[in-house]
mmCIF file of C-alpha atoms in Angstrom:
data_model
loop_
_atom_site.group_PDB
_atom_site.id
_atom_site.type_symbol
_atom_site.label_atom_id
_atom_site.label_comp_id
_atom_site.label_asym_id
_atom_site.label_seq_id
_atom_site.Cartn_x
_atom_site.Cartn_y
_atom_site.Cartn_z
ATOM 1 C CA LYS A 2 0.000 0.000 0.000
ATOM 2 C CA ALA A 3 1.416 3.385 -0.963
ATOM 3 C CA GLY A 4 2.171 5.833 1.832
ATOM 4 C CA VAL A 5 1.157 9.438 2.222
ATOM 5 C CA THR A 6 2.496 11.527 -0.616
ATOM 6 C CA GLN A 7 3.096 15.252 -0.623
ATOM 7 C CA THR A 8 3.831 17.447 -3.594
ATOM 8 C CA PRO A 9 5.926 19.297 -4.291
ATOM 9 C CA ARG A 10 8.746 18.196 -1.991
ATOM 10 C CA TYR A 11 10.598 21.491 -2.240
ATOM 11 C CA LEU A 12 9.389 24.942 -3.107
ATOM 12 C CA ILE A 13 10.947 28.394 -3.232
ATOM 13 C CA LYS A 14 8.635 31.404 -3.327
ATOM 14 C CA THR A 15 8.945 35.137 -2.977
ATOM 15 C CA ARG A 16 7.306 37.262 -0.312
ATOM 16 C CA GLY A 17 3.798 38.259 -1.302
ATOM 17 C CA GLN A 18 3.205 35.272 -3.556
ATOM 18 C CA GLN A 19 0.797 32.474 -2.778
ATOM 19 C CA VAL A 20 1.428 28.746 -2.690
ATOM 20 C CA THR A 21 -0.617 25.540 -2.804
ATOM 21 C CA LEU A 22 0.618 22.315 -1.270
ATOM 22 C CA SER A 23 -0.943 18.931 -1.927
ATOM 23 C CA CYS A 24 -1.349 15.831 0.190
ATOM 24 C CA SER A 25 -2.595 12.444 -0.986
ATOM 25 C CA PRO A 26 -3.507 10.187 1.933
ATOM 26 C CA ILE A 27 -3.161 6.444 2.110
ATOM 27 C CA SER A 28 -5.903 4.740 0.134
ATOM 28 C CA GLY A 29 -9.032 4.411 2.263
ATOM 29 C CA HIS A 30 -7.992 7.060 4.771
ATOM 30 C CA ARG A 31 -10.552 9.824 5.183
ATOM 31 C CA SER A 32 -8.825 12.019 7.745
ATOM 32 C CA VAL A 33 -6.041 14.432 6.814
ATOM 33 C CA SER A 34 -4.238 16.791 9.171
ATOM 34 C CA TRP A 35 -1.628 19.435 8.405
ATOM 35 C CA TYR A 36 1.278 20.629 10.565
ATOM 36 C CA GLN A 37 3.883 23.343 10.251
ATOM 37 C CA GLN A 38 7.363 22.574 11.553
ATOM 38 C CA THR A 39 9.891 25.337 12.189
ATOM 39 C CA PRO A 40 13.030 25.466 14.344
ATOM 40 C CA GLY A 41 11.559 28.259 16.452
ATOM 41 C CA GLN A 42 7.959 27.150 16.955
ATOM 42 C CA GLY A 43 8.337 23.393 16.595
ATOM 43 C CA LEU A 44 5.425 21.349 15.303
ATOM 44 C CA GLN A 45 2.173 23.258 15.176
ATOM 45 C CA PHE A 46 -1.226 22.010 14.108
ATOM 46 C CA LEU A 47 -2.748 23.826 11.133
ATOM 47 C CA PHE A 48 -6.020 22.070 10.339
ATOM 48 C CA GLU A 49 -7.788 18.767 10.162
ATOM 49 C CA TYR A 50 -10.219 17.449 7.566
ATOM 50 C CA PHE A 51 -12.528 14.475 7.537
ATOM 51 C CA SER A 52 -14.836 13.607 4.668
ATOM 52 C CA GLU A 53 -14.365 17.050 3.083
ATOM 53 C CA THR A 54 -15.240 18.895 6.303
ATOM 54 C CA GLN A 55 -12.816 20.937 8.362
ATOM 55 C CA ARG A 56 -13.091 19.576 11.889
ATOM 56 C CA ASN A 57 -10.445 21.591 13.625
ATOM 57 C CA LYS A 58 -8.255 24.595 12.946
ATOM 58 C CA GLY A 59 -5.079 25.737 14.646
ATOM 59 C CA ASN A 60 -4.121 29.241 15.640
ATOM 60 C CA PHE A 61 -2.907 30.520 12.286
ATOM 61 C CA PRO A 62 -3.898 33.678 10.389
ATOM 62 C CA GLY A 63 -6.548 33.574 7.708
ATOM 63 C CA ARG A 64 -3.825 33.518 5.034
ATOM 64 C CA PHE A 65 -3.629 29.780 5.726
ATOM 65 C CA SER A 66 -6.502 27.809 4.292
ATOM 66 C CA GLY A 67 -7.179 24.281 3.218
ATOM 67 C CA ARG A 68 -9.680 21.955 1.705
ATOM 68 C CA GLN A 69 -10.313 18.289 1.148
ATOM 69 C CA PHE A 70 -11.714 16.701 -1.965
ATOM 70 C CA SER A 71 -14.126 13.814 -2.336
ATOM 71 C CA ASN A 72 -11.208 11.419 -2.951
ATOM 72 C CA SER A 73 -9.740 12.539 0.411
ATOM 73 C CA ARG A 74 -6.825 14.367 -1.195
ATOM 74 C CA SER A 75 -6.167 17.629 0.568
ATOM 75 C CA GLU A 76 -4.610 20.929 -0.351
ATOM 76 C CA MET A 77 -3.437 23.797 1.774
ATOM 77 C CA ASN A 78 -2.974 27.299 0.503
ATOM 78 C CA VAL A 79 -0.937 30.146 1.923
ATOM 79 C CA SER A 80 -1.582 33.573 0.461
ATOM 80 C CA THR A 81 0.598 36.676 0.712
ATOM 81 C CA LEU A 82 3.636 34.706 1.819
ATOM 82 C CA GLU A 83 5.844 36.074 4.583
ATOM 83 C CA LEU A 84 9.427 35.144 5.428
ATOM 84 C CA GLY A 85 8.154 33.459 8.594
ATOM 85 C CA ASP A 86 6.141 31.003 6.549
ATOM 86 C CA SER A 87 9.350 29.210 5.619
ATOM 87 C CA ALA A 88 8.906 25.790 7.140
ATOM 88 C CA LEU A 89 8.465 22.087 6.614
ATOM 89 C CA TYR A 90 4.778 21.379 6.066
ATOM 90 C CA LEU A 91 3.711 17.881 7.048
ATOM 91 C CA CYS A 92 0.464 16.160 6.419
ATOM 92 C CA ALA A 93 -0.799 13.049 8.140
ATOM 93 C CA SER A 94 -3.604 10.688 7.256
ATOM 94 C CA SER A 95 -5.693 8.311 9.303
ATOM 95 C CA LEU A 96 -8.602 5.979 8.687
ATOM 96 C CA VAL A 97 -10.991 7.794 10.979
ATOM 97 C CA VAL A 98 -10.971 10.375 13.734
ATOM 98 C CA THR A 99 -11.963 8.253 16.716
ATOM 99 C CA GLY A 100 -9.914 5.628 18.467
ATOM 100 C CA VAL A 101 -6.182 5.199 18.699
ATOM 101 C CA TYR A 102 -5.683 4.602 14.990
ATOM 102 C CA GLU A 103 -2.223 5.467 13.800
ATOM 103 C CA GLN A 104 -1.655 8.635 11.855
ATOM 104 C CA TYR A 105 0.768 8.191 8.978
ATOM 105 C CA PHE A 106 2.883 11.160 8.023
ATOM 106 C CA GLY A 107 4.054 12.181 4.599
ATOM 107 C CA PRO A 108 7.648 13.227 3.826
ATOM 108 C CA GLY A 109 6.741 16.899 3.962
ATOM 109 C CA THR A 110 7.029 19.902 1.678
ATOM 110 C CA ARG A 111 9.938 22.211 2.420
ATOM 111 C CA LEU A 112 8.818 25.766 1.669
ATOM 112 C CA THR A 113 11.384 28.549 1.500
ATOM 113 C CA VAL A 114 10.170 32.136 1.235
ATOM 114 C CA THR A 115 12.728 34.706 0.063
ATOM 115 C CA ALA B 23 -5.439 24.027 26.777
ATOM 116 C CA GLN B 24 -3.229 20.983 26.718
ATOM 117 C CA THR B 25 0.551 21.289 26.709
ATOM 118 C CA VAL B 26 3.400 18.824 26.275
ATOM 119 C CA THR B 27 6.857 19.432 27.719
ATOM 120 C CA GLN B 28 10.093 17.682 26.860
ATOM 121 C CA SER B 29 12.804 19.041 29.127
ATOM 122 C CA GLN B 30 15.761 17.289 27.493
ATOM 123 C CA PRO B 31 16.718 19.038 24.234
ATOM 124 C CA GLU B 32 19.525 16.523 23.617
ATOM 125 C CA MET B 33 20.497 13.105 24.900
ATOM 126 C CA SER B 34 23.312 10.724 24.110
ATOM 127 C CA VAL B 35 23.584 6.969 24.593
ATOM 128 C CA GLN B 36 26.166 4.308 23.837
ATOM 129 C CA GLU B 37 25.212 1.600 21.393
ATOM 130 C CA ALA B 38 23.576 -1.372 23.182
ATOM 131 C CA GLU B 39 22.850 0.725 26.281
ATOM 132 C CA THR B 40 19.491 1.932 27.592
ATOM 133 C CA VAL B 41 18.226 5.501 27.518
ATOM 134 C CA THR B 42 15.083 7.152 28.869
ATOM 135 C CA LEU B 43 13.498 10.226 27.329
ATOM 136 C CA SER B 44 11.215 12.329 29.505
ATOM 137 C CA CYS B 45 7.846 13.863 28.715
ATOM 138 C CA THR B 46 5.285 15.582 30.896
ATOM 139 C CA TYR B 47 1.936 16.946 29.841
ATOM 140 C CA ASP B 48 -0.843 19.035 31.220
ATOM 141 C CA THR B 49 -4.529 18.402 30.621
ATOM 142 C CA SER B 50 -7.830 18.555 32.410
ATOM 143 C CA GLU B 51 -9.221 15.719 30.308
ATOM 144 C CA SER B 52 -9.504 12.193 31.633
ATOM 145 C CA ASP B 53 -9.486 10.371 28.308
ATOM 146 C CA TYR B 54 -6.680 10.899 25.825
ATOM 147 C CA TYR B 55 -3.893 9.219 23.907
ATOM 148 C CA LEU B 56 -0.154 9.691 24.157
ATOM 149 C CA PHE B 57 2.406 8.963 21.481
ATOM 150 C CA TRP B 58 6.108 8.945 20.850
ATOM 151 C CA TYR B 59 7.160 9.799 17.310
ATOM 152 C CA LYS B 60 10.624 9.503 15.797
ATOM 153 C CA GLN B 61 11.866 11.910 13.138
ATOM 154 C CA PRO B 62 15.172 10.850 11.554
ATOM 155 C CA PRO B 63 17.210 13.219 9.363
ATOM 156 C CA SER B 64 14.974 12.271 6.414
ATOM 157 C CA ARG B 65 12.205 14.182 8.275
ATOM 158 C CA GLN B 66 9.733 11.307 7.862
ATOM 159 C CA MET B 67 7.740 11.164 11.103
ATOM 160 C CA ILE B 68 7.341 7.603 12.329
ATOM 161 C CA LEU B 69 5.160 6.358 15.179
ATOM 162 C CA VAL B 70 7.220 4.551 17.817
ATOM 163 C CA ILE B 71 4.658 3.700 20.462
ATOM 164 C CA ARG B 72 1.201 4.707 21.670
ATOM 165 C CA GLN B 73 -0.610 4.630 25.010
ATOM 166 C CA GLU B 74 -4.284 4.949 25.796
ATOM 167 C CA ALA B 75 -4.825 6.873 29.027
ATOM 168 C CA TYR B 76 -7.501 4.502 30.322
ATOM 169 C CA LYS B 77 -5.065 1.591 30.170
ATOM 170 C CA GLN B 78 -2.917 1.240 33.271
ATOM 171 C CA GLN B 79 -0.541 -1.207 31.625
ATOM 172 C CA ASN B 80 2.491 0.421 30.043
ATOM 173 C CA ALA B 81 2.789 -0.043 26.300
ATOM 174 C CA THR B 82 5.765 -1.911 24.835
ATOM 175 C CA GLU B 83 6.947 -2.348 21.259
ATOM 176 C CA ASN B 84 10.038 -4.542 20.978
ATOM 177 C CA ARG B 85 12.947 -2.478 22.388
ATOM 178 C CA PHE B 86 10.697 0.492 23.149
ATOM 179 C CA SER B 87 8.600 0.817 26.271
ATOM 180 C CA VAL B 88 6.914 3.620 28.164
ATOM 181 C CA ASN B 89 6.457 4.499 31.797
ATOM 182 C CA PHE B 90 3.011 6.073 31.955
ATOM 183 C CA GLN B 91 2.194 7.789 35.243
ATOM 184 C CA LYS B 92 -1.287 9.264 34.783
ATOM 185 C CA ALA B 93 -1.511 11.004 38.159
ATOM 186 C CA ALA B 94 1.879 12.624 37.653
ATOM 187 C CA LYS B 95 1.080 13.342 33.982
ATOM 188 C CA SER B 96 4.334 11.780 32.941
ATOM 189 C CA PHE B 97 5.029 9.661 29.860
ATOM 190 C CA SER B 98 8.671 8.637 29.448
ATOM 191 C CA LEU B 99 10.131 6.495 26.672
ATOM 192 C CA LYS B 100 12.745 3.831 27.365
ATOM 193 C CA ILE B 101 14.867 2.542 24.522
ATOM 194 C CA SER B 102 16.720 -0.673 25.340
ATOM 195 C CA ASP B 103 19.708 -2.077 23.452
ATOM 196 C CA SER B 104 20.127 1.215 21.567
ATOM 197 C CA GLN B 105 21.091 0.934 17.925
ATOM 198 C CA LEU B 106 22.711 3.417 15.559
ATOM 199 C CA GLY B 107 19.431 3.598 13.660
ATOM 200 C CA ASP B 108 17.699 4.947 16.758
ATOM 201 C CA ALA B 109 19.493 8.266 16.344
ATOM 202 C CA ALA B 110 16.780 10.822 15.591
ATOM 203 C CA MET B 111 14.605 13.546 17.041
ATOM 204 C CA TYR B 112 11.946 12.099 19.311
ATOM 205 C CA PHE B 113 8.652 13.875 19.881
ATOM 206 C CA CYS B 114 6.117 13.217 22.576
ATOM 207 C CA ALA B 115 2.542 13.992 21.490
ATOM 208 C CA TYR B 116 -0.899 14.257 23.049
ATOM 209 C CA ARG B 117 -4.251 13.697 21.415
ATOM 210 C CA SER B 118 -7.629 14.244 22.991
ATOM 211 C CA ALA B 119 -10.020 11.296 22.863
ATOM 212 C CA GLY B 120 -13.004 13.597 22.389
ATOM 213 C CA GLY B 121 -15.100 15.201 25.037
ATOM 214 C CA ARG B 122 -16.730 18.574 24.489
ATOM 215 C CA GLY B 123 -14.604 19.361 21.477
ATOM 216 C CA GLY B 124 -15.487 16.125 19.760
ATOM 217 C CA ALA B 125 -13.170 13.473 18.386
ATOM 218 C CA THR B 126 -10.050 14.779 16.737
ATOM 219 C CA ASN B 127 -6.775 13.666 15.220
ATOM 220 C CA LYS B 128 -5.082 16.874 16.307
ATOM 221 C CA LEU B 129 -1.713 16.149 17.877
ATOM 222 C CA ILE B 130 -0.056 18.488 20.358
ATOM 223 C CA PHE B 131 3.689 17.975 20.212
ATOM 224 C CA GLY B 132 6.492 18.635 22.640
ATOM 225 C CA THR B 133 9.620 20.423 21.488
ATOM 226 C CA GLY B 134 11.524 17.196 20.912
ATOM 227 C CA THR B 135 14.638 15.463 22.194
ATOM 228 C CA LEU B 136 17.540 14.912 19.824
ATOM 229 C CA LEU B 137 19.002 11.481 20.536
ATOM 230 C CA ALA B 138 22.558 10.671 19.498
ATOM 231 C CA VAL B 139 23.791 7.070 19.568
ATOM 232 C CA GLN B 140 27.533 6.631 20.020
ATOM 233 C CA PRO B 141 29.174 3.530 18.497
#
């Protein structure tokens, strides 16, 4: 079974631009969560989707948005990029939301904002 | 709000020896899950071990075991017979089991402990 895939793996953008990151969960998984990882702030929760509905959102400005499609693939968008948005963006997928089911992480997208 | 604290930024262990990584958390919830994740230099986050708060028995997975002290809100990870491949950043994470906020997969991570394994 294929793992969680994230595209692109690396991205360089300029301040003020916008970016879209994609996450394809493991087949059959309906829950997708996104995290931002930076040296200063560590791992921070961005949002969580289940069956195309956003269930939870972290404490990030409105420039960060996401969505989930009917095939469970998810995208996150960051508009008006700032230097501080440079980070590793991780997504994780899980079968469902309840229970102690394992969340499987993708390899991440490394975003650099110049 | 729940918080997770890892007070050891870095640890070192000799190959074949045992090391314990510390984690404490704060929550007012009674039902939750705790996890240890490993992040090697490749950055791929891998689940090491999980613990359900309602279970008193400590979880074990091969060379990895936890010491879960619910009253003390402590969740330490013991790695026995350390191997070179164990070198990585280790994150402790908390996940609510539901309650008023509903079920969620949201993980709250600690700041991590960088483990070095000396040959």
